[in-house]
Amino acid sequence: MKKFHSFLLKSFLGPMLMTFCIVMFILLMQFLWKYIDELVGKGLTWDIIGELMLYASATLVPMALPLTVLLASIMTLGDLGENNELLAMKAAGISLQKILAPLVILIVILSIFGFFFSNNILPVTNLKIKTLLYSVGQQRPELQIKEGAFTNGIEGYSIKVGEKDRKTSLMRRIMIYNQASREGNLSVTSADSGYMRVTADKKYMVVDLYSGCNYEDVRANGKPRNAKSNDYAFRRNYFAQQTILVPLSGFDFKRSDEGLFKNDYQMLNIAQLEIAGDSLKKELEQRKGYVFKNLIGRSSFTGPIDTSNTIKSKASYTLDSTIASMDFTDKKSAVSYALSMARSAKSNLATNKDEISYKQRIINRHRIEWHRKFALSFACFVFFFIGAPLGAIIRKGGLGMPVVISIFFFIIYYIISITGEKFVREGILIAPIGMWIASFILFPLGIFLSYKASNDSAILNTDLYLKFFKKIGKLFGKKKSA
């Protein structure tokens, strides 16, 4: 049995390593596609790019492991079935459960490793990559300029671009406010189009402008800095082409302090998430209590209401009788005061509602991250019990059919998982249900497929279905002829 187990493990480890590399490559390409605009043209050195890729690869491991297990298990068992090795094992009296036993142990170890990675290594790599991406974002100020909005990141200048061509880097409808003199918007440059680039030493940004005009308020000699606007002479200069040299400072690549992001929920392990979640929950309860006390304090009753029998015996008040005893002026004043108090309470509740909702969403994100560390590890276990029986049933190895089936099941898992996570973020579902719903749905499917594979079911045998439809066709043919 030791040789058999060794043979089975070797048959599984080869496809697993291959598929892991393929899946990591695909996910890494997706990461590059997402951040390509923020990385291209930043003048980054190869060591920075390599470090970024290393951290990105580490953050993708928890997602890559379940798909790797699914694909490798289908390929391994499908290979064994296609070569009749699985049939030979069963003929020797070895059940499917005993065949899969060493692989089950391996998957348990892999799931434990996945949890350890998510809990201890992933928070560190998340912190590293977020800090590095933030630092990269400080590079090349001309690429930070967004369309249709003023950019104030360059000291002494406020720049607005109407449209930016990402292929040619041509910018249209450019407006530059020169505020270097700290006397307000006394110098404005408007241009139809232009280009922006940073010099090699990163000390200046060169702005080439075309078909524009300079508008400038010139202060007369001897006038104080706080002179009135009518003491300025207005000057307008048209140009066909103009180059502006904007001095830069602080745009060299500098690593940001990791302390800026270390308290983010993605940078915490299980213990830290629990502590942070408890603190946030206490803050939320305190805020709700404050809102309630503030609302009561604004009402007509500023203290506790005494409802003892002594008070009740002295007088009995009703709203209708109290209002009926008032004259018109008092009624008007009472209604006006009540409306004022109601509007004030409504405004106060609306203001605090957004803050309370925000705090609740932050708490939900902490709960999502806590459950995610377990759910992704358990997904390896779920996908193995889907992939291994499927491989034994379809009896097809290689990267053809297994890839198609693996992608199909992974997409189902991913869609359900993302939907559940969204419901948790919005407070529709609690975290234990939303984050585990995908596993709850697919795990029974794995048990069903394992049962079918143990009994040599032909559930995915295409020949069986073709024969079935041929029989139905013959029956309809006989009825028509009759």
mmCIF file with all atom_site columns, N, CA and C in Angstrom, residues 300-357:
data_model
loop_
_atom_site.group_PDB
_atom_site.id
_atom_site.type_symbol
_atom_site.label_atom_id
_atom_site.label_alt_id
_atom_site.label_comp_id
_atom_site.label_asym_id
_atom_site.label_entity_id
_atom_site.label_seq_id
_atom_site.pdbx_PDB_ins_code
_atom_site.Cartn_x
_atom_site.Cartn_y
_atom_site.Cartn_z
_atom_site.occupancy
_atom_site.B_iso_or_equiv
_atom_site.pdbx_formal_charge
_atom_site.auth_seq_id
_atom_site.auth_comp_id
_atom_site.auth_asym_id
_atom_site.auth_atom_id
_atom_site.pdbx_PDB_model_num
ATOM 1   N N  . SER A 1 300 ? -39.876 67.143 25.167 1.00 0.00 ? 300 SER A N  1
ATOM 2   C CA . SER A 1 300 ? -40.490 67.937 26.231 1.00 0.00 ? 300 SER A CA 1
ATOM 3   C C  . SER A 1 300 ? -40.134 67.406 27.600 1.00 0.00 ? 300 SER A C  1
ATOM 4   N N  . PHE A 1 301 ? -39.819 66.104 27.699 1.00 0.00 ? 301 PHE A N  1
ATOM 5   C CA . PHE A 1 301 ? -39.503 65.482 28.978 1.00 0.00 ? 301 PHE A CA 1
ATOM 6   C C  . PHE A 1 301 ? -37.993 65.438 29.145 1.00 0.00 ? 301 PHE A C  1
ATOM 7   N N  . THR A 1 302 ? -37.446 66.223 30.024 1.00 0.00 ? 302 THR A N  1
ATOM 8   C CA . THR A 1 302 ? -36.008 66.270 30.248 1.00 0.00 ? 302 THR A CA 1
ATOM 9   C C  . THR A 1 302 ? -35.578 65.348 31.366 1.00 0.00 ? 302 THR A C  1
ATOM 10  N N  . GLY A 1 303 ? -36.495 64.655 31.971 1.00 0.00 ? 303 GLY A N  1
ATOM 11  C CA . GLY A 1 303 ? -36.152 63.746 33.040 1.00 0.00 ? 303 GLY A CA 1
ATOM 12  C C  . GLY A 1 303 ? -37.076 62.558 33.048 1.00 0.00 ? 303 GLY A C  1
ATOM 13  N N  . PRO A 1 304 ? -36.891 61.635 33.982 1.00 0.00 ? 304 PRO A N  1
ATOM 14  C CA . PRO A 1 304 ? -37.760 60.454 34.041 1.00 0.00 ? 304 PRO A CA 1
ATOM 15  C C  . PRO A 1 304 ? -39.193 60.830 34.384 1.00 0.00 ? 304 PRO A C  1
ATOM 16  N N  . ILE A 1 305 ? -40.125 60.077 33.818 1.00 0.00 ? 305 ILE A N  1
ATOM 17  C CA . ILE A 1 305 ? -41.551 60.347 34.035 1.00 0.00 ? 305 ILE A CA 1
ATOM 18  C C  . ILE A 1 305 ? -42.030 59.543 35.234 1.00 0.00 ? 305 ILE A C  1
ATOM 19  N N  . ASP A 1 306 ? -42.605 60.223 36.183 1.00 0.00 ? 306 ASP A N  1
ATOM 20  C CA . ASP A 1 306 ? -43.113 59.561 37.375 1.00 0.00 ? 306 ASP A CA 1
ATOM 21  C C  . ASP A 1 306 ? -44.545 59.114 37.122 1.00 0.00 ? 306 ASP A C  1
ATOM 22  N N  . THR A 1 307 ? -44.740 57.837 37.103 1.00 0.00 ? 307 THR A N  1
ATOM 23  C CA . THR A 1 307 ? -46.090 57.298 36.852 1.00 0.00 ? 307 THR A CA 1
ATOM 24  C C  . THR A 1 307 ? -46.639 56.617 38.103 1.00 0.00 ? 307 THR A C  1
ATOM 25  N N  . SER A 1 308 ? -46.266 57.098 39.255 1.00 0.00 ? 308 SER A N  1
ATOM 26  C CA . SER A 1 308 ? -46.732 56.489 40.505 1.00 0.00 ? 308 SER A CA 1
ATOM 27  C C  . SER A 1 308 ? -48.226 56.771 40.712 1.00 0.00 ? 308 SER A C  1
ATOM 28  N N  . ASN A 1 309 ? -48.828 56.007 41.621 1.00 0.00 ? 309 ASN A N  1
ATOM 29  C CA . ASN A 1 309 ? -50.264 56.152 41.892 1.00 0.00 ? 309 ASN A CA 1
ATOM 30  C C  . ASN A 1 309 ? -50.593 57.509 42.501 1.00 0.00 ? 309 ASN A C  1
ATOM 31  N N  . THR A 1 310 ? -49.597 58.120 43.215 1.00 0.00 ? 310 THR A N  1
ATOM 32  C CA . THR A 1 310 ? -49.830 59.429 43.847 1.00 0.00 ? 310 THR A CA 1
ATOM 33  C C  . THR A 1 310 ? -50.085 60.487 42.794 1.00 0.00 ? 310 THR A C  1
ATOM 34  N N  . ILE A 1 311 ? -49.270 60.468 41.735 1.00 0.00 ? 311 ILE A N  1
ATOM 35  C CA . ILE A 1 311 ? -49.444 61.450 40.665 1.00 0.00 ? 311 ILE A CA 1
ATOM 36  C C  . ILE A 1 311 ? -50.749 61.201 39.932 1.00 0.00 ? 311 ILE A C  1
ATOM 37  N N  . LYS A 1 312 ? -51.048 59.947 39.674 1.00 0.00 ? 312 LYS A N  1
ATOM 38  C CA . LYS A 1 312 ? -52.261 59.618 38.931 1.00 0.00 ? 312 LYS A CA 1
ATOM 39  C C  . LYS A 1 312 ? -53.517 60.028 39.689 1.00 0.00 ? 312 LYS A C  1
ATOM 40  N N  . SER A 1 313 ? -53.467 59.958 41.006 1.00 0.00 ? 313 SER A N  1
ATOM 41  C CA . SER A 1 313 ? -54.646 60.287 41.797 1.00 0.00 ? 313 SER A CA 1
ATOM 42  C C  . SER A 1 313 ? -54.927 61.780 41.828 1.00 0.00 ? 313 SER A C  1
ATOM 43  N N  . LYS A 1 314 ? -53.891 62.598 41.608 1.00 0.00 ? 314 LYS A N  1
ATOM 44  C CA . LYS A 1 314 ? -54.078 64.038 41.673 1.00 0.00 ? 314 LYS A CA 1
ATOM 45  C C  . LYS A 1 314 ? -54.773 64.581 40.425 1.00 0.00 ? 314 LYS A C  1
ATOM 46  N N  . ALA A 1 315 ? -54.322 64.094 39.232 1.00 0.00 ? 315 ALA A N  1
ATOM 47  C CA . ALA A 1 315 ? -54.899 64.631 37.998 1.00 0.00 ? 315 ALA A CA 1
ATOM 48  C C  . ALA A 1 315 ? -54.750 63.620 36.885 1.00 0.00 ? 315 ALA A C  1
ATOM 49  N N  . SER A 1 316 ? -55.622 63.720 35.953 1.00 0.00 ? 316 SER A N  1
ATOM 50  C CA . SER A 1 316 ? -55.560 62.844 34.796 1.00 0.00 ? 316 SER A CA 1
ATOM 51  C C  . SER A 1 316 ? -55.599 63.723 33.548 1.00 0.00 ? 316 SER A C  1
ATOM 52  N N  . TYR A 1 317 ? -54.544 63.616 32.723 1.00 0.00 ? 317 TYR A N  1
ATOM 53  C CA . TYR A 1 317 ? -54.423 64.463 31.543 1.00 0.00 ? 317 TYR A CA 1
ATOM 54  C C  . TYR A 1 317 ? -54.527 63.611 30.278 1.00 0.00 ? 317 TYR A C  1
ATOM 55  N N  . THR A 1 318 ? -55.199 64.186 29.296 1.00 0.00 ? 318 THR A N  1
ATOM 56  C CA . THR A 1 318 ? -55.224 63.583 27.959 1.00 0.00 ? 318 THR A CA 1
ATOM 57  C C  . THR A 1 318 ? -54.862 64.676 26.962 1.00 0.00 ? 318 THR A C  1
ATOM 58  N N  . LEU A 1 319 ? -54.367 64.252 25.795 1.00 0.00 ? 319 LEU A N  1
ATOM 59  C CA . LEU A 1 319 ? -53.920 65.219 24.787 1.00 0.00 ? 319 LEU A CA 1
ATOM 60  C C  . LEU A 1 319 ? -55.077 66.074 24.296 1.00 0.00 ? 319 LEU A C  1
ATOM 61  N N  . ASP A 1 320 ? -56.207 65.435 24.027 1.00 0.00 ? 320 ASP A N  1
ATOM 62  C CA . ASP A 1 320 ? -57.354 66.187 23.502 1.00 0.00 ? 320 ASP A CA 1
ATOM 63  C C  . ASP A 1 320 ? -57.859 67.221 24.500 1.00 0.00 ? 320 ASP A C  1
ATOM 64  N N  . SER A 1 321 ? -57.954 66.820 25.779 1.00 0.00 ? 321 SER A N  1
ATOM 65  C CA . SER A 1 321 ? -58.469 67.742 26.790 1.00 0.00 ? 321 SER A CA 1
ATOM 66  C C  . SER A 1 321 ? -57.512 68.904 27.021 1.00 0.00 ? 321 SER A C  1
ATOM 67  N N  . THR A 1 322 ? -56.206 68.620 26.940 1.00 0.00 ? 322 THR A N  1
ATOM 68  C CA . THR A 1 322 ? -55.213 69.679 27.145 1.00 0.00 ? 322 THR A CA 1
ATOM 69  C C  . THR A 1 322 ? -55.274 70.699 26.019 1.00 0.00 ? 322 THR A C  1
ATOM 70  N N  . ILE A 1 323 ? -55.368 70.223 24.778 1.00 0.00 ? 323 ILE A N  1
ATOM 71  C CA . ILE A 1 323 ? -55.436 71.135 23.636 1.00 0.00 ? 323 ILE A CA 1
ATOM 72  C C  . ILE A 1 323 ? -56.750 71.914 23.644 1.00 0.00 ? 323 ILE A C  1
ATOM 73  N N  . ALA A 1 324 ? -57.840 71.250 24.043 1.00 0.00 ? 324 ALA A N  1
ATOM 74  C CA . ALA A 1 324 ? -59.153 71.918 24.065 1.00 0.00 ? 324 ALA A CA 1
ATOM 75  C C  . ALA A 1 324 ? -59.191 73.054 25.079 1.00 0.00 ? 324 ALA A C  1
ATOM 76  N N  . SER A 1 325 ? -58.372 72.937 26.130 1.00 0.00 ? 325 SER A N  1
ATOM 77  C CA . SER A 1 325 ? -58.374 73.985 27.164 1.00 0.00 ? 325 SER A CA 1
ATOM 78  C C  . SER A 1 325 ? -57.559 75.213 26.763 1.00 0.00 ? 325 SER A C  1
ATOM 79  N N  . MET A 1 326 ? -56.817 75.147 25.623 1.00 0.00 ? 326 MET A N  1
ATOM 80  C CA . MET A 1 326 ? -55.970 76.263 25.191 1.00 0.00 ? 326 MET A CA 1
ATOM 81  C C  . MET A 1 326 ? -56.755 77.205 24.299 1.00 0.00 ? 326 MET A C  1
ATOM 82  N N  . ASP A 1 327 ? -56.324 78.457 24.287 1.00 0.00 ? 327 ASP A N  1
ATOM 83  C CA . ASP A 1 327 ? -56.888 79.389 23.323 1.00 0.00 ? 327 ASP A CA 1
ATOM 84  C C  . ASP A 1 327 ? -56.125 79.254 21.998 1.00 0.00 ? 327 ASP A C  1
ATOM 85  N N  . PHE A 1 328 ? -56.561 80.027 21.000 1.00 0.00 ? 328 PHE A N  1
ATOM 86  C CA . PHE A 1 328 ? -56.000 79.863 19.654 1.00 0.00 ? 328 PHE A CA 1
ATOM 87  C C  . PHE A 1 328 ? -54.507 80.177 19.617 1.00 0.00 ? 328 PHE A C  1
ATOM 88  N N  . THR A 1 329 ? -54.097 81.197 20.333 1.00 0.00 ? 329 THR A N  1
ATOM 89  C CA . THR A 1 329 ? -52.677 81.601 20.324 1.00 0.00 ? 329 THR A CA 1
ATOM 90  C C  . THR A 1 329 ? -51.803 80.509 20.941 1.00 0.00 ? 329 THR A C  1
ATOM 91  N N  . ASP A 1 330 ? -52.275 79.933 22.071 1.00 0.00 ? 330 ASP A N  1
ATOM 92  C CA . ASP A 1 330 ? -51.507 78.863 22.719 1.00 0.00 ? 330 ASP A CA 1
ATOM 93  C C  . ASP A 1 330 ? -51.444 77.616 21.843 1.00 0.00 ? 330 ASP A C  1
ATOM 94  N N  . LYS A 1 331 ? -52.581 77.300 21.181 1.00 0.00 ? 331 LYS A N  1
ATOM 95  C CA . LYS A 1 331 ? -52.585 76.143 20.276 1.00 0.00 ? 331 LYS A CA 1
ATOM 96  C C  . LYS A 1 331 ? -51.567 76.332 19.145 1.00 0.00 ? 331 LYS A C  1
ATOM 97  N N  . LYS A 1 332 ? -51.567 77.531 18.577 1.00 0.00 ? 332 LYS A N  1
ATOM 98  C CA . LYS A 1 332 ? -50.647 77.822 17.478 1.00 0.00 ? 332 LYS A CA 1
ATOM 99  C C  . LYS A 1 332 ? -49.197 77.716 17.945 1.00 0.00 ? 332 LYS A C  1
ATOM 100 N N  . SER A 1 333 ? -48.921 78.218 19.120 1.00 0.00 ? 333 SER A N  1
ATOM 101 C CA . SER A 1 333 ? -47.559 78.151 19.655 1.00 0.00 ? 333 SER A CA 1
ATOM 102 C C  . SER A 1 333 ? -47.152 76.711 19.939 1.00 0.00 ? 333 SER A C  1
ATOM 103 N N  . ALA A 1 334 ? -48.107 75.920 20.487 1.00 0.00 ? 334 ALA A N  1
ATOM 104 C CA . ALA A 1 334 ? -47.800 74.523 20.810 1.00 0.00 ? 334 ALA A CA 1
ATOM 105 C C  . ALA A 1 334 ? -47.512 73.718 19.538 1.00 0.00 ? 334 ALA A C  1
ATOM 106 N N  . VAL A 1 335 ? -48.351 73.928 18.506 1.00 0.00 ? 335 VAL A N  1
ATOM 107 C CA . VAL A 1 335 ? -48.141 73.211 17.246 1.00 0.00 ? 335 VAL A CA 1
ATOM 108 C C  . VAL A 1 335 ? -46.825 73.625 16.593 1.00 0.00 ? 335 VAL A C  1
ATOM 109 N N  . SER A 1 336 ? -46.543 74.935 16.627 1.00 0.00 ? 336 SER A N  1
ATOM 110 C CA . SER A 1 336 ? -45.288 75.423 16.041 1.00 0.00 ? 336 SER A CA 1
ATOM 111 C C  . SER A 1 336 ? -44.078 74.847 16.770 1.00 0.00 ? 336 SER A C  1
ATOM 112 N N  . TYR A 1 337 ? -44.182 74.797 18.096 1.00 0.00 ? 337 TYR A N  1
ATOM 113 C CA . TYR A 1 337 ? -43.070 74.239 18.880 1.00 0.00 ? 337 TYR A CA 1
ATOM 114 C C  . TYR A 1 337 ? -42.901 72.734 18.607 1.00 0.00 ? 337 TYR A C  1
ATOM 115 N N  . ALA A 1 338 ? -44.038 72.028 18.496 1.00 0.00 ? 338 ALA A N  1
ATOM 116 C CA . ALA A 1 338 ? -43.974 70.590 18.224 1.00 0.00 ? 338 ALA A CA 1
ATOM 117 C C  . ALA A 1 338 ? -43.357 70.312 16.849 1.00 0.00 ? 338 ALA A C  1
ATOM 118 N N  . LEU A 1 339 ? -43.761 71.107 15.839 1.00 0.00 ? 339 LEU A N  1
ATOM 119 C CA . LEU A 1 339 ? -43.180 70.943 14.504 1.00 0.00 ? 339 LEU A CA 1
ATOM 120 C C  . LEU A 1 339 ? -41.681 71.225 14.515 1.00 0.00 ? 339 LEU A C  1
ATOM 121 N N  . SER A 1 340 ? -41.294 72.265 15.230 1.00 0.00 ? 340 SER A N  1
ATOM 122 C CA . SER A 1 340 ? -39.870 72.601 15.322 1.00 0.00 ? 340 SER A CA 1
ATOM 123 C C  . SER A 1 340 ? -39.074 71.470 15.955 1.00 0.00 ? 340 SER A C  1
ATOM 124 N N  . MET A 1 341 ? -39.615 70.897 17.043 1.00 0.00 ? 341 MET A N  1
ATOM 125 C CA . MET A 1 341 ? -38.950 69.787 17.714 1.00 0.00 ? 341 MET A CA 1
ATOM 126 C C  . MET A 1 341 ? -38.888 68.555 16.815 1.00 0.00 ? 341 MET A C  1
ATOM 127 N N  . ALA A 1 342 ? -39.965 68.286 16.056 1.00 0.00 ? 342 ALA A N  1
ATOM 128 C CA . ALA A 1 342 ? -39.991 67.125 15.159 1.00 0.00 ? 342 ALA A CA 1
ATOM 129 C C  . ALA A 1 342 ? -38.973 67.281 14.026 1.00 0.00 ? 342 ALA A C  1
ATOM 130 N N  . ARG A 1 343 ? -38.910 68.496 13.445 1.00 0.00 ? 343 ARG A N  1
ATOM 131 C CA . ARG A 1 343 ? -37.940 68.734 12.374 1.00 0.00 ? 343 ARG A CA 1
ATOM 132 C C  . ARG A 1 343 ? -36.508 68.605 12.897 1.00 0.00 ? 343 ARG A C  1
ATOM 133 N N  . SER A 1 344 ? -36.284 69.130 14.095 1.00 0.00 ? 344 SER A N  1
ATOM 134 C CA . SER A 1 344 ? -34.949 69.037 14.694 1.00 0.00 ? 344 SER A CA 1
ATOM 135 C C  . SER A 1 344 ? -34.561 67.577 14.948 1.00 0.00 ? 344 SER A C  1
ATOM 136 N N  . ALA A 1 345 ? -35.529 66.793 15.466 1.00 0.00 ? 345 ALA A N  1
ATOM 137 C CA . ALA A 1 345 ? -35.253 65.374 15.720 1.00 0.00 ? 345 ALA A CA 1
ATOM 138 C C  . ALA A 1 345 ? -34.994 64.622 14.418 1.00 0.00 ? 345 ALA A C  1
ATOM 139 N N  . LYS A 1 346 ? -35.779 64.945 13.374 1.00 0.00 ? 346 LYS A N  1
ATOM 140 C CA . LYS A 1 346 ? -35.598 64.298 12.084 1.00 0.00 ? 346 LYS A CA 1
ATOM 141 C C  . LYS A 1 346 ? -34.227 64.607 11.490 1.00 0.00 ? 346 LYS A C  1
ATOM 142 N N  . SER A 1 347 ? -33.835 65.894 11.582 1.00 0.00 ? 347 SER A N  1
ATOM 143 C CA . SER A 1 347 ? -32.524 66.286 11.064 1.00 0.00 ? 347 SER A CA 1
ATOM 144 C C  . SER A 1 347 ? -31.399 65.610 11.838 1.00 0.00 ? 347 SER A C  1
ATOM 145 N N  . ASN A 1 348 ? -31.559 65.531 13.140 1.00 0.00 ? 348 ASN A N  1
ATOM 146 C CA . ASN A 1 348 ? -30.547 64.891 13.981 1.00 0.00 ? 348 ASN A CA 1
ATOM 147 C C  . ASN A 1 348 ? -30.413 63.404 13.657 1.00 0.00 ? 348 ASN A C  1
ATOM 148 N N  . LEU A 1 349 ? -31.552 62.740 13.461 1.00 0.00 ? 349 LEU A N  1
ATOM 149 C CA . LEU A 1 349 ? -31.517 61.311 13.126 1.00 0.00 ? 349 LEU A CA 1
ATOM 150 C C  . LEU A 1 349 ? -30.908 61.070 11.747 1.00 0.00 ? 349 LEU A C  1
ATOM 151 N N  . ALA A 1 350 ? -31.238 61.935 10.790 1.00 0.00 ? 350 ALA A N  1
ATOM 152 C CA . ALA A 1 350 ? -30.680 61.780 9.443  1.00 0.00 ? 350 ALA A CA 1
ATOM 153 C C  . ALA A 1 350 ? -29.166 61.952 9.450  1.00 0.00 ? 350 ALA A C  1
ATOM 154 N N  . THR A 1 351 ? -28.689 62.903 10.264 1.00 0.00 ? 351 THR A N  1
ATOM 155 C CA . THR A 1 351 ? -27.244 63.138 10.350 1.00 0.00 ? 351 THR A CA 1
ATOM 156 C C  . THR A 1 351 ? -26.535 61.948 10.966 1.00 0.00 ? 351 THR A C  1
ATOM 157 N N  . ASN A 1 352 ? -27.106 61.406 12.021 1.00 0.00 ? 352 ASN A N  1
ATOM 158 C CA . ASN A 1 352 ? -26.452 60.294 12.716 1.00 0.00 ? 352 ASN A CA 1
ATOM 159 C C  . ASN A 1 352 ? -26.653 58.956 12.010 1.00 0.00 ? 352 ASN A C  1
ATOM 160 N N  . LYS A 1 353 ? -27.684 58.875 11.166 1.00 0.00 ? 353 LYS A N  1
ATOM 161 C CA . LYS A 1 353 ? -27.940 57.623 10.461 1.00 0.00 ? 353 LYS A CA 1
ATOM 162 C C  . LYS A 1 353 ? -26.774 57.250 9.554  1.00 0.00 ? 353 LYS A C  1
ATOM 163 N N  . ASP A 1 354 ? -26.242 58.229 8.817  1.00 0.00 ? 354 ASP A N  1
ATOM 164 C CA . ASP A 1 354 ? -25.123 57.963 7.906  1.00 0.00 ? 354 ASP A CA 1
ATOM 165 C C  . ASP A 1 354 ? -23.890 57.514 8.675  1.00 0.00 ? 354 ASP A C  1
ATOM 166 N N  . GLU A 1 355 ? -23.627 58.152 9.795  1.00 0.00 ? 355 GLU A N  1
ATOM 167 C CA . GLU A 1 355 ? -22.454 57.782 10.591 1.00 0.00 ? 355 GLU A CA 1
ATOM 168 C C  . GLU A 1 355 ? -22.598 56.374 11.166 1.00 0.00 ? 355 GLU A C  1
ATOM 169 N N  . ILE A 1 356 ? -23.788 56.060 11.671 1.00 0.00 ? 356 ILE A N  1
ATOM 170 C CA . ILE A 1 356 ? -24.023 54.734 12.235 1.00 0.00 ? 356 ILE A CA 1
ATOM 171 C C  . ILE A 1 356 ? -23.945 53.668 11.130 1.00 0.00 ? 356 ILE A C  1
ATOM 172 N N  . SER A 1 357 ? -24.508 53.978 9.962  1.00 0.00 ? 357 SER A N  1
ATOM 173 C CA . SER A 1 357 ? -24.443 53.027 8.839  1.00 0.00 ? 357 SER A CA 1
ATOM 174 C C  . SER A 1 357 ? -22.997 52.786 8.413  1.00 0.00 ? 357 SER A C  1
#
